[in-house]
GROMACS .gro file of C-alpha atoms in nm:
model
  368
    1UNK     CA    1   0.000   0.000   0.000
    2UNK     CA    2   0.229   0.300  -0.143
    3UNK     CA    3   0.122   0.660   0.082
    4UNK     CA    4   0.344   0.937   0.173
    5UNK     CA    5   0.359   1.219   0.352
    6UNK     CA    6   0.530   1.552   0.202
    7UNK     CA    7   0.733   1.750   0.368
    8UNK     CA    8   0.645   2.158   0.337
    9UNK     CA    9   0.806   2.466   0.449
   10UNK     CA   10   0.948   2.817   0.398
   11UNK     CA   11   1.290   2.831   0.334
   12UNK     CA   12   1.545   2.785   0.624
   13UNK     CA   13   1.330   2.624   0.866
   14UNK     CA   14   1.519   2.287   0.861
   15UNK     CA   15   1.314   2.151   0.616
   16UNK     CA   16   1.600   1.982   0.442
   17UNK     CA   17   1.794   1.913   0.729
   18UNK     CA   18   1.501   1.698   0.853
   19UNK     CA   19   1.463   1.526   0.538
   20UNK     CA   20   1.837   1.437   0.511
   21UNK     CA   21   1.780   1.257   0.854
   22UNK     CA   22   1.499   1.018   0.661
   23UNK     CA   23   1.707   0.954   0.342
   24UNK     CA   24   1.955   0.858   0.593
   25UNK     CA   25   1.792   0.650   0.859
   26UNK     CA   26   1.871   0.280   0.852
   27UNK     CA   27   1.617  -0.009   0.787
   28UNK     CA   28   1.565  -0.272   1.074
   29UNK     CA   29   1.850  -0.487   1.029
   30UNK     CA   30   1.709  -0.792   0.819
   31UNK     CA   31   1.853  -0.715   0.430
   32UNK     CA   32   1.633  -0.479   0.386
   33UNK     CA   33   1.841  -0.193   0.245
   34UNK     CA   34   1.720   0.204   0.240
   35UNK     CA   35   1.560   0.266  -0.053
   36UNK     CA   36   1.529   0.629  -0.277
   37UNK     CA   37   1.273   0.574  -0.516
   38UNK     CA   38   1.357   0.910  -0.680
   39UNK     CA   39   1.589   1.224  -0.510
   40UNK     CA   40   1.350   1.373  -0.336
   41UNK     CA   41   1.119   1.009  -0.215
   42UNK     CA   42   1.252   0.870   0.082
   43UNK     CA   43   1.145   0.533   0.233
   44UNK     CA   44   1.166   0.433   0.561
   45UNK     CA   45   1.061   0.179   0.852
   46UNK     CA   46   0.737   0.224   1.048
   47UNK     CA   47   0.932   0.173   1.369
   48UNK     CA   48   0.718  -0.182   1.560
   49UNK     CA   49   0.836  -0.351   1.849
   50UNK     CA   50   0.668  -0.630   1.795
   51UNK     CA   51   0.850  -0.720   1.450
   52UNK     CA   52   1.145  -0.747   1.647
   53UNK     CA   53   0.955  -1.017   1.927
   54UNK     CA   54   0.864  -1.199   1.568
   55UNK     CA   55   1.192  -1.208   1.502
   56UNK     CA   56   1.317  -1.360   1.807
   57UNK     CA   57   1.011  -1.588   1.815
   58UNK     CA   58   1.062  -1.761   1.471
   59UNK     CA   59   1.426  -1.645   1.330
   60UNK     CA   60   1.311  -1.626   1.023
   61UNK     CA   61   1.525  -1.608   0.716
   62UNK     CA   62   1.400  -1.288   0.648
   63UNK     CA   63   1.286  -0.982   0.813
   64UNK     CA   64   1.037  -0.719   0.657
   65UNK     CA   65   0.889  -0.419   0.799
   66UNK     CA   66   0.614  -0.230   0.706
   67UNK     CA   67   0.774   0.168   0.509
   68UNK     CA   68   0.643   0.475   0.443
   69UNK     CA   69   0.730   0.734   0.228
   70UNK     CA   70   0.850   1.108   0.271
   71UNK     CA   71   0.832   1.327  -0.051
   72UNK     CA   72   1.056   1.658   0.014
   73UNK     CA   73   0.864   1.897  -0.148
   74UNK     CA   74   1.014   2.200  -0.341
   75UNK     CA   75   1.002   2.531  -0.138
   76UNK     CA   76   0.725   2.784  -0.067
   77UNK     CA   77   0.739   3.127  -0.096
   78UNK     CA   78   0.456   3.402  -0.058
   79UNK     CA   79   0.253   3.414  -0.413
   80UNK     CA   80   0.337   3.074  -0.424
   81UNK     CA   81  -0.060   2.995  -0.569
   82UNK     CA   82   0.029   3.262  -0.813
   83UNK     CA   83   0.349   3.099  -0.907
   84UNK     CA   84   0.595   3.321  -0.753
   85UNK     CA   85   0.941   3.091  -0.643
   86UNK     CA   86   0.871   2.723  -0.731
   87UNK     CA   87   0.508   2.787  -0.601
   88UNK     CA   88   0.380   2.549  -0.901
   89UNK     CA   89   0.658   2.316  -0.875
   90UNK     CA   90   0.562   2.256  -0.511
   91UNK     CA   91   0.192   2.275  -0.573
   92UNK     CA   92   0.147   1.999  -0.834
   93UNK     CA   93   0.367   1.756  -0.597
   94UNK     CA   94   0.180   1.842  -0.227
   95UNK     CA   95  -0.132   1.755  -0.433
   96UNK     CA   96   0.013   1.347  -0.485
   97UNK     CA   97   0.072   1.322  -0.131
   98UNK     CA   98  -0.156   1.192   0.110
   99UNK     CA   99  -0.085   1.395   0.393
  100UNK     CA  100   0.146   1.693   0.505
  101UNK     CA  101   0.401   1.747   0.724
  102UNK     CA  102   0.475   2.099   0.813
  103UNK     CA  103   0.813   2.214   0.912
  104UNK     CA  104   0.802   2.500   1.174
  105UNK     CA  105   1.070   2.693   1.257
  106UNK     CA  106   1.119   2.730   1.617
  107UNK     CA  107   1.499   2.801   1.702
  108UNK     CA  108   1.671   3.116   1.681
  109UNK     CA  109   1.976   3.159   1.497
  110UNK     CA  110   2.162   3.445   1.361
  111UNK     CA  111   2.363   3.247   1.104
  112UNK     CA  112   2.058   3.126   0.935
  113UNK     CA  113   1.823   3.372   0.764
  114UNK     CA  114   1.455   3.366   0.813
  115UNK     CA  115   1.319   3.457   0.487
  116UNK     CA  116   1.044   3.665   0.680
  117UNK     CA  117   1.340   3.844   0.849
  118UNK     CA  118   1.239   3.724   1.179
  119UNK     CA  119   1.150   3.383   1.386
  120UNK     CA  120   0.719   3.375   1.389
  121UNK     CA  121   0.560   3.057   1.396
  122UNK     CA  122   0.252   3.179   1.341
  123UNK     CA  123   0.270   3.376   1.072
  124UNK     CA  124   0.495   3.121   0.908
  125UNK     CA  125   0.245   2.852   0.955
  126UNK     CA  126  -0.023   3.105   0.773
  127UNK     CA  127   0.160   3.171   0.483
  128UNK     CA  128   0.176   2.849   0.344
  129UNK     CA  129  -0.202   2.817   0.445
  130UNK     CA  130  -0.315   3.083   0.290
  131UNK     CA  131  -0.153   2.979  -0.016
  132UNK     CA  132  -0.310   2.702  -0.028
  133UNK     CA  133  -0.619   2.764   0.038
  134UNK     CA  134  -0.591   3.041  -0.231
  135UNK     CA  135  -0.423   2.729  -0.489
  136UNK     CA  136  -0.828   2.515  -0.396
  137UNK     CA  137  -1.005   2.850  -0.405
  138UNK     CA  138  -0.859   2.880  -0.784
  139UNK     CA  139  -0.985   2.543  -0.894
  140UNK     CA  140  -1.286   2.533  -0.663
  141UNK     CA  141  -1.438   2.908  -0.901
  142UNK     CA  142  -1.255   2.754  -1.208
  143UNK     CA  143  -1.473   2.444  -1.146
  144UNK     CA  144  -1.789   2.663  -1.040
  145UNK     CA  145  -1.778   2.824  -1.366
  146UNK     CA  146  -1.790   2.565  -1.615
  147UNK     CA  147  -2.043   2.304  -1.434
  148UNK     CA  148  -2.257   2.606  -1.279
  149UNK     CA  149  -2.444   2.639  -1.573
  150UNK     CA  150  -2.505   2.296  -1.676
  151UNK     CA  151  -2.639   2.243  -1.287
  152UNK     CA  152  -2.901   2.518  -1.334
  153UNK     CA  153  -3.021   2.413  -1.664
  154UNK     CA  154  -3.032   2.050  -1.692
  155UNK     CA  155  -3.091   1.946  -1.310
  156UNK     CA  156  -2.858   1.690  -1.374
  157UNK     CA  157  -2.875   1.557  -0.978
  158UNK     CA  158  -2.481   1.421  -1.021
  159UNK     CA  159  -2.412   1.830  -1.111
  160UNK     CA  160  -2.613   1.995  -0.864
  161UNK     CA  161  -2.445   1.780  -0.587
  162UNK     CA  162  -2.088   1.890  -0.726
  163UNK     CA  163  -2.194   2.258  -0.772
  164UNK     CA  164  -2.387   2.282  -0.405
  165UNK     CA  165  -2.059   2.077  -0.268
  166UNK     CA  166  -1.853   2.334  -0.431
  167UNK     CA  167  -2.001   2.610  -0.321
  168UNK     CA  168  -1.955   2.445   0.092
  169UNK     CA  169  -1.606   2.427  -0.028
  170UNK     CA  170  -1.576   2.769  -0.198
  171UNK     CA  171  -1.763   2.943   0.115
  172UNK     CA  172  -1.498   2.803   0.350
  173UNK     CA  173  -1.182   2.891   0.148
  174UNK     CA  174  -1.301   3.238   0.174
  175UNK     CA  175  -1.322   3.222   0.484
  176UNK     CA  176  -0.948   3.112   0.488
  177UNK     CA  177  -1.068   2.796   0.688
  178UNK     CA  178  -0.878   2.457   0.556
  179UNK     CA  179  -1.118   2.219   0.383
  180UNK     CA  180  -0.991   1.913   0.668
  181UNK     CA  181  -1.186   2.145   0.901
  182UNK     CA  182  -1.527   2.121   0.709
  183UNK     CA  183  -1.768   1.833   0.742
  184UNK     CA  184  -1.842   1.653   0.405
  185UNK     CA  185  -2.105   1.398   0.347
  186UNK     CA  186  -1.986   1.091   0.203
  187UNK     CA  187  -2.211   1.165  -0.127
  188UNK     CA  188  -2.011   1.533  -0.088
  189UNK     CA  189  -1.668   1.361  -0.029
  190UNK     CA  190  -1.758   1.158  -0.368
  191UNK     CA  191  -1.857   1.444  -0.571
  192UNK     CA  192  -1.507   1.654  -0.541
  193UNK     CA  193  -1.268   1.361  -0.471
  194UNK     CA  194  -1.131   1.396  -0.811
  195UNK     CA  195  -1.030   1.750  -0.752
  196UNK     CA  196  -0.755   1.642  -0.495
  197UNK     CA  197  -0.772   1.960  -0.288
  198UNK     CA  198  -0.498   2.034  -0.107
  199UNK     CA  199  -0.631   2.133   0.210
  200UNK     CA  200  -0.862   1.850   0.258
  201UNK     CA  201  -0.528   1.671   0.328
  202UNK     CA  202  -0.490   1.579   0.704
  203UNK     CA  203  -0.154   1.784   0.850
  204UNK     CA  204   0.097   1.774   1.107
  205UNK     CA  205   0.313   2.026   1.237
  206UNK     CA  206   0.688   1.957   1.345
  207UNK     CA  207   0.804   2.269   1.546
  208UNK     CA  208   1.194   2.263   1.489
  209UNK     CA  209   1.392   2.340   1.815
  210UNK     CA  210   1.762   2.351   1.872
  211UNK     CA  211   1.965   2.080   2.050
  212UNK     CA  212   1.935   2.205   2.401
  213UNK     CA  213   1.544   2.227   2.336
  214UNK     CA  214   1.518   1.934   2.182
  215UNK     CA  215   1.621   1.767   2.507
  216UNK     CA  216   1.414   1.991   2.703
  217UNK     CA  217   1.114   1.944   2.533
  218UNK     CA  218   0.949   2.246   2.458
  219UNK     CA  219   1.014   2.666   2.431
  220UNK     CA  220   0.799   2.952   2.381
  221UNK     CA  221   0.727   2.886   2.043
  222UNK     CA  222   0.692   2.514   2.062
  223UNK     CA  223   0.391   2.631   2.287
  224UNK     CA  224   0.274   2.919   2.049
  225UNK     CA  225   0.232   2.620   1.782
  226UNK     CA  226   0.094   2.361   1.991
  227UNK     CA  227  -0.200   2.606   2.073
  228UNK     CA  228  -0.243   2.680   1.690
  229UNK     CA  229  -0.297   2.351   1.595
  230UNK     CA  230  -0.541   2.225   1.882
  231UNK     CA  231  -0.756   2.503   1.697
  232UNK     CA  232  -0.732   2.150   1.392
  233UNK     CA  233  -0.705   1.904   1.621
  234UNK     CA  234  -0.374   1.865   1.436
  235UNK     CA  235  -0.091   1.710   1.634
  236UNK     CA  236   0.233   1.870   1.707
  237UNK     CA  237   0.597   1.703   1.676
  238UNK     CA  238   0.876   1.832   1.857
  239UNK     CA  239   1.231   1.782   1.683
  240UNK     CA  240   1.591   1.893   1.654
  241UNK     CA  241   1.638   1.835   1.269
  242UNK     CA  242   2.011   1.921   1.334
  243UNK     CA  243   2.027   1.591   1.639
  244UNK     CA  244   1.781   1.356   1.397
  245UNK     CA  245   2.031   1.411   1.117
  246UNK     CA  246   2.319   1.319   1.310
  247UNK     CA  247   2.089   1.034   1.489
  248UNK     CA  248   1.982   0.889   1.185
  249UNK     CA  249   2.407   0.809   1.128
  250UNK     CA  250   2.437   0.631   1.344
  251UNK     CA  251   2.481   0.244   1.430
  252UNK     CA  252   2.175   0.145   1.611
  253UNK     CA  253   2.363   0.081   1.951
  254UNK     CA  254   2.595   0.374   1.926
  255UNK     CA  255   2.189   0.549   1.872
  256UNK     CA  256   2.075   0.437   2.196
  257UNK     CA  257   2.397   0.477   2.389
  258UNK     CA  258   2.391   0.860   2.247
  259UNK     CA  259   2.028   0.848   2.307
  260UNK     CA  260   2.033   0.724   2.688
  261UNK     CA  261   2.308   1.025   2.727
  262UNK     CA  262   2.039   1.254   2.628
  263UNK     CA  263   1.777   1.115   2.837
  264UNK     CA  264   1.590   1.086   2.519
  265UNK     CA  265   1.336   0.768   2.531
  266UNK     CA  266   1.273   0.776   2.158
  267UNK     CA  267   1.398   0.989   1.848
  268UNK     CA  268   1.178   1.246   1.759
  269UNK     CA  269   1.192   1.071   1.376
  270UNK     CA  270   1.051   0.791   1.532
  271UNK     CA  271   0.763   0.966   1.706
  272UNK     CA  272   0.748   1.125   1.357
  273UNK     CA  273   0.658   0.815   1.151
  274UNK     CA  274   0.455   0.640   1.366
  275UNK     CA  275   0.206   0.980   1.406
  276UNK     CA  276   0.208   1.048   1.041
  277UNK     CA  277   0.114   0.658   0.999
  278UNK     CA  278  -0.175   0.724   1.240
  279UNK     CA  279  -0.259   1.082   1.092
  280UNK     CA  280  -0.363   0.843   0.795
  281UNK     CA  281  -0.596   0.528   0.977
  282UNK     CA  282  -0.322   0.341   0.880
  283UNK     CA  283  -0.249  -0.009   1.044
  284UNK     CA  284  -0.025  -0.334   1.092
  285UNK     CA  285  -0.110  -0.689   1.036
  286UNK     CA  286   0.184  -0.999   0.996
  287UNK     CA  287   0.256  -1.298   0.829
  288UNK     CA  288   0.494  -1.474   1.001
  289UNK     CA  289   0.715  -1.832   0.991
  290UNK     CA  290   1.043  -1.944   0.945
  291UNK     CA  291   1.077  -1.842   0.600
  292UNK     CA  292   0.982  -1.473   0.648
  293UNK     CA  293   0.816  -1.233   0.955
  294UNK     CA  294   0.674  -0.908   0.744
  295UNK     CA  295   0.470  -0.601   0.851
  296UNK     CA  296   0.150  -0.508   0.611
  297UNK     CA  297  -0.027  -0.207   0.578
  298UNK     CA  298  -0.362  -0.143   0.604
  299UNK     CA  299  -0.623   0.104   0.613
  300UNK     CA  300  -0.833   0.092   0.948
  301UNK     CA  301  -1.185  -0.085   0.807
  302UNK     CA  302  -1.052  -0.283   0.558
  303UNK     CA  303  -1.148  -0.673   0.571
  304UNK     CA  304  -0.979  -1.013   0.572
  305UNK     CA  305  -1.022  -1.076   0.195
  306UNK     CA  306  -0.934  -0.730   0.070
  307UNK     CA  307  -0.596  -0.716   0.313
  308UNK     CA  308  -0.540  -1.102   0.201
  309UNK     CA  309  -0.527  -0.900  -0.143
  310UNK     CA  310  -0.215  -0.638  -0.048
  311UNK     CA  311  -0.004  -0.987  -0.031
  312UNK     CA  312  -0.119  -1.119  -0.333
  313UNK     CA  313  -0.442  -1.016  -0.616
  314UNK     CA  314  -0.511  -1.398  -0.564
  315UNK     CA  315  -0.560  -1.426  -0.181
  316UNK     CA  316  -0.833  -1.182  -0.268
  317UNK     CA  317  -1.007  -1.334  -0.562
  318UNK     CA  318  -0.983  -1.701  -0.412
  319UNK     CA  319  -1.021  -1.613  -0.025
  320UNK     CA  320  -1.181  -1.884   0.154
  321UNK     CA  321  -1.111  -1.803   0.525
  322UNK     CA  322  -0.816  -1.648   0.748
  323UNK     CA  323  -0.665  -1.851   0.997
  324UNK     CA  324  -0.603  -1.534   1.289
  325UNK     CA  325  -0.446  -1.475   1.636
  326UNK     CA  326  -0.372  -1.159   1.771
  327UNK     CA  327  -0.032  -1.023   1.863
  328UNK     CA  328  -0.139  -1.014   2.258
  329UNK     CA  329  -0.197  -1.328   2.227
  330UNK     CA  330   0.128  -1.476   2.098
  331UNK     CA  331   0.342  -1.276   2.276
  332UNK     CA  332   0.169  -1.334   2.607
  333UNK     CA  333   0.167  -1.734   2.534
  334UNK     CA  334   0.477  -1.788   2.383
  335UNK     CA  335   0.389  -1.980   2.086
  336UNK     CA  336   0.135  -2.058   1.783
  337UNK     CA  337   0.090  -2.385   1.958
  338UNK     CA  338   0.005  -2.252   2.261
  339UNK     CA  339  -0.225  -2.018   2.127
  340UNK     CA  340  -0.413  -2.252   1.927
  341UNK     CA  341  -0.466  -2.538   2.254
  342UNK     CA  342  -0.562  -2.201   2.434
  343UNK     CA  343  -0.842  -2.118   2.168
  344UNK     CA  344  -0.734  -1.835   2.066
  345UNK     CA  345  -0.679  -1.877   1.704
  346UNK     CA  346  -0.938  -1.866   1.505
  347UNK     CA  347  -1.096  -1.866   1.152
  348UNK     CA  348  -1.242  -1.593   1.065
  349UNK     CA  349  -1.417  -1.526   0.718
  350UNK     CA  350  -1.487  -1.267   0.446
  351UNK     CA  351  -1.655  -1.041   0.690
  352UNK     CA  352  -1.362  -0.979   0.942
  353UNK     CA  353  -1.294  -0.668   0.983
  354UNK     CA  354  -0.902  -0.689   1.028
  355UNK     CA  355  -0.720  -0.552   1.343
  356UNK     CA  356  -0.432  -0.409   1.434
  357UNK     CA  357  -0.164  -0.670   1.511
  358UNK     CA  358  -0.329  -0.962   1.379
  359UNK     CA  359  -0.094  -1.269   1.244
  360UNK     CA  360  -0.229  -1.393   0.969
  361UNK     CA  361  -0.229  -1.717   0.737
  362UNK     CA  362  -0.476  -1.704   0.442
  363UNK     CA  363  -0.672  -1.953   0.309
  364UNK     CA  364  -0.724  -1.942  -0.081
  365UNK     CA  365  -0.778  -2.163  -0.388
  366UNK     CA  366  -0.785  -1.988  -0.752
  367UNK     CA  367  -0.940  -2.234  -1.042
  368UNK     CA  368  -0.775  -2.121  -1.404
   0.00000   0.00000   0.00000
């Protein structure tokens, strides 16, 4: 299941730096090497602790995690929407992402410029909302205009709910309030899917601190943004790009040593992923044995037969039942065997609703 998240930002707000620490972050140790799809697509792990218990359960020959992918997205400038900088370089790629990830800086320094000529948070953050609200509002009365007519004359139902969902949008955007803050019917949601509005995308914010407040934890603009975005009930990360760069280069014990000096439980990276994962309903099932332990993705909802189908097309067409036992379950009883005399594996068919952590074993048969 390919989603990413892209990475936005004015200039100098460690934007870059932050995505250097992703292109270099290592994959769990299991042959799975990093991967860059293309120079500015990086892939990494969904950090899961319980991959590693798989591992140690069933040493399997292989070892394969679950990625996700970053997309550094070409700077933002005021006028962007109008094309000013690389304004429609950046706005064609935020559009194929699936969700955002906003770099905020929060750190003063006097050897790096703001582009704004001072550190604001706020008004940063604005900026690039406004522009893109202003880059929907564009298509939104482009749209308006051509199907507006048709609507009024025809009473073509399909048109009149596009042009009346529109119009929710359009009243919004003028309103410079983000289309992920409006409620859409699903019949609404349907109508203007197509259009791929950029604001309808589901954010977080990463307020960029220096090294000492990194450790700390917070500063008086890490709280100014952190108040913004409970306004979206958008989640805030706090980071040192600078410490996740050098982090990320690390060997993973020489990490945790460095980490532990710190007093830092986790890498701000880490926390990164795994809320941008979230930010999306995504979740984890396994397949696990001897041969291979791997992590799938799937999107909260989904059922047995159509997550049999991210392993294999097959699984999906030919699904016959799922042979299932939680995560909880294994780990708390120490083996497959003990699970199953416990009762606690069971088969489950094409109306299972998959969870998170379930281990999996499909049951198919495809006739040619």
């Amino acid at each position: 299941m390919s989603l990413k998240a892209g990475i936005v930002g004015l200039p100098n707000v460690g934007k870059s730096t932050l995505f250097n620490a992703i292109t270099k972050k290592n994959i769990l140790a299991a042959n799975y090497p990093f991967a860059t799809i293309e120079p500015n697509v990086g892939v990494v792990t969904v950090p899961d602790e319980r991959l590693d218990k798989l591992n140690e359960m069933y040493s399997p020959k292989k070892l394969v995690p679950t990625t996700f992918e970053f997309t550094d997205i070409a700077g933002l400038v005021k006028g962007a929407s109008k094309g000013e900088g690389l304004g429609n370089k950046f706005l064609s790629h935020i559009r194929e992402v699936d969700a955002i990830v906003e770099v905020v800086r929060c750190f003063e320094d006097a050897e790096i410029t703001h582009v704004e000529g001072k550190i604001a948070p706020i008004r940063d953050i604005e900026i690039i909302n406004t522009e893109l609200i202003l880059a929907d509002l564009e298509i939104v009365e482009n749209r308006i205009s051509k199907i507006e007519k048709k609507a009024e004359t025809t009473k073509d139902k399909e048109a009149i709910l596009e042009l009346n969902t529109l119009r929710k949008a359009q009243e919004a955007l003028l309103k410079e309030i983000p289309l992920r803050q409006i409620t859409f019917t699903e019949d609404e949601i349907r109508a203007i899917q197509n259009f791929n509005f950029i604001t309808q995308k589901k954010i977080i914010y990463v307020a960029n601190v220096n090294e000492e407040d990194g450790i700390i934890g917070f500063n008086s603009y890490t709280k100014i943004v952190e108040e913004y975005a409970k306004k979206e009930n958008a989640k805030v990360i706090l980071m040192c790009a600078k410490l996740e760069s050098e982090l990320s280069g690390l060997e993973e014990v020489e990490k945790k040593e460095f980490m532990q000096d710190l007093g830092l439980s986790s890498s701000g990276l880490d926390l990164l992923i795994k809320a941008t994962y979230d930010l999306l309903g995504l979740k984890t099932f396994f397949t696990s044995g001897s041969d291979e332990c791997r992590a799938w993705t799937f999107k909260n909802g989904m059922k047995a037969p159509e997550c049999a189908g991210i392993i294999h097309t097959d699984f999906q067409k030919g699904f016959i039942k799922a042979e299932v036992m939680s995560y909880s379950d294994l780990s708390s009883l120490g083996s497959e065997k003990n699970v199953q005399e416990a009762g606690k594996l069971r088969l489950e068919g094409k109306e299972y609703i998959m969870q998170d952590g379930d281990i999996c074993f499909f049951r198919f048969n495809v006739t040619k």
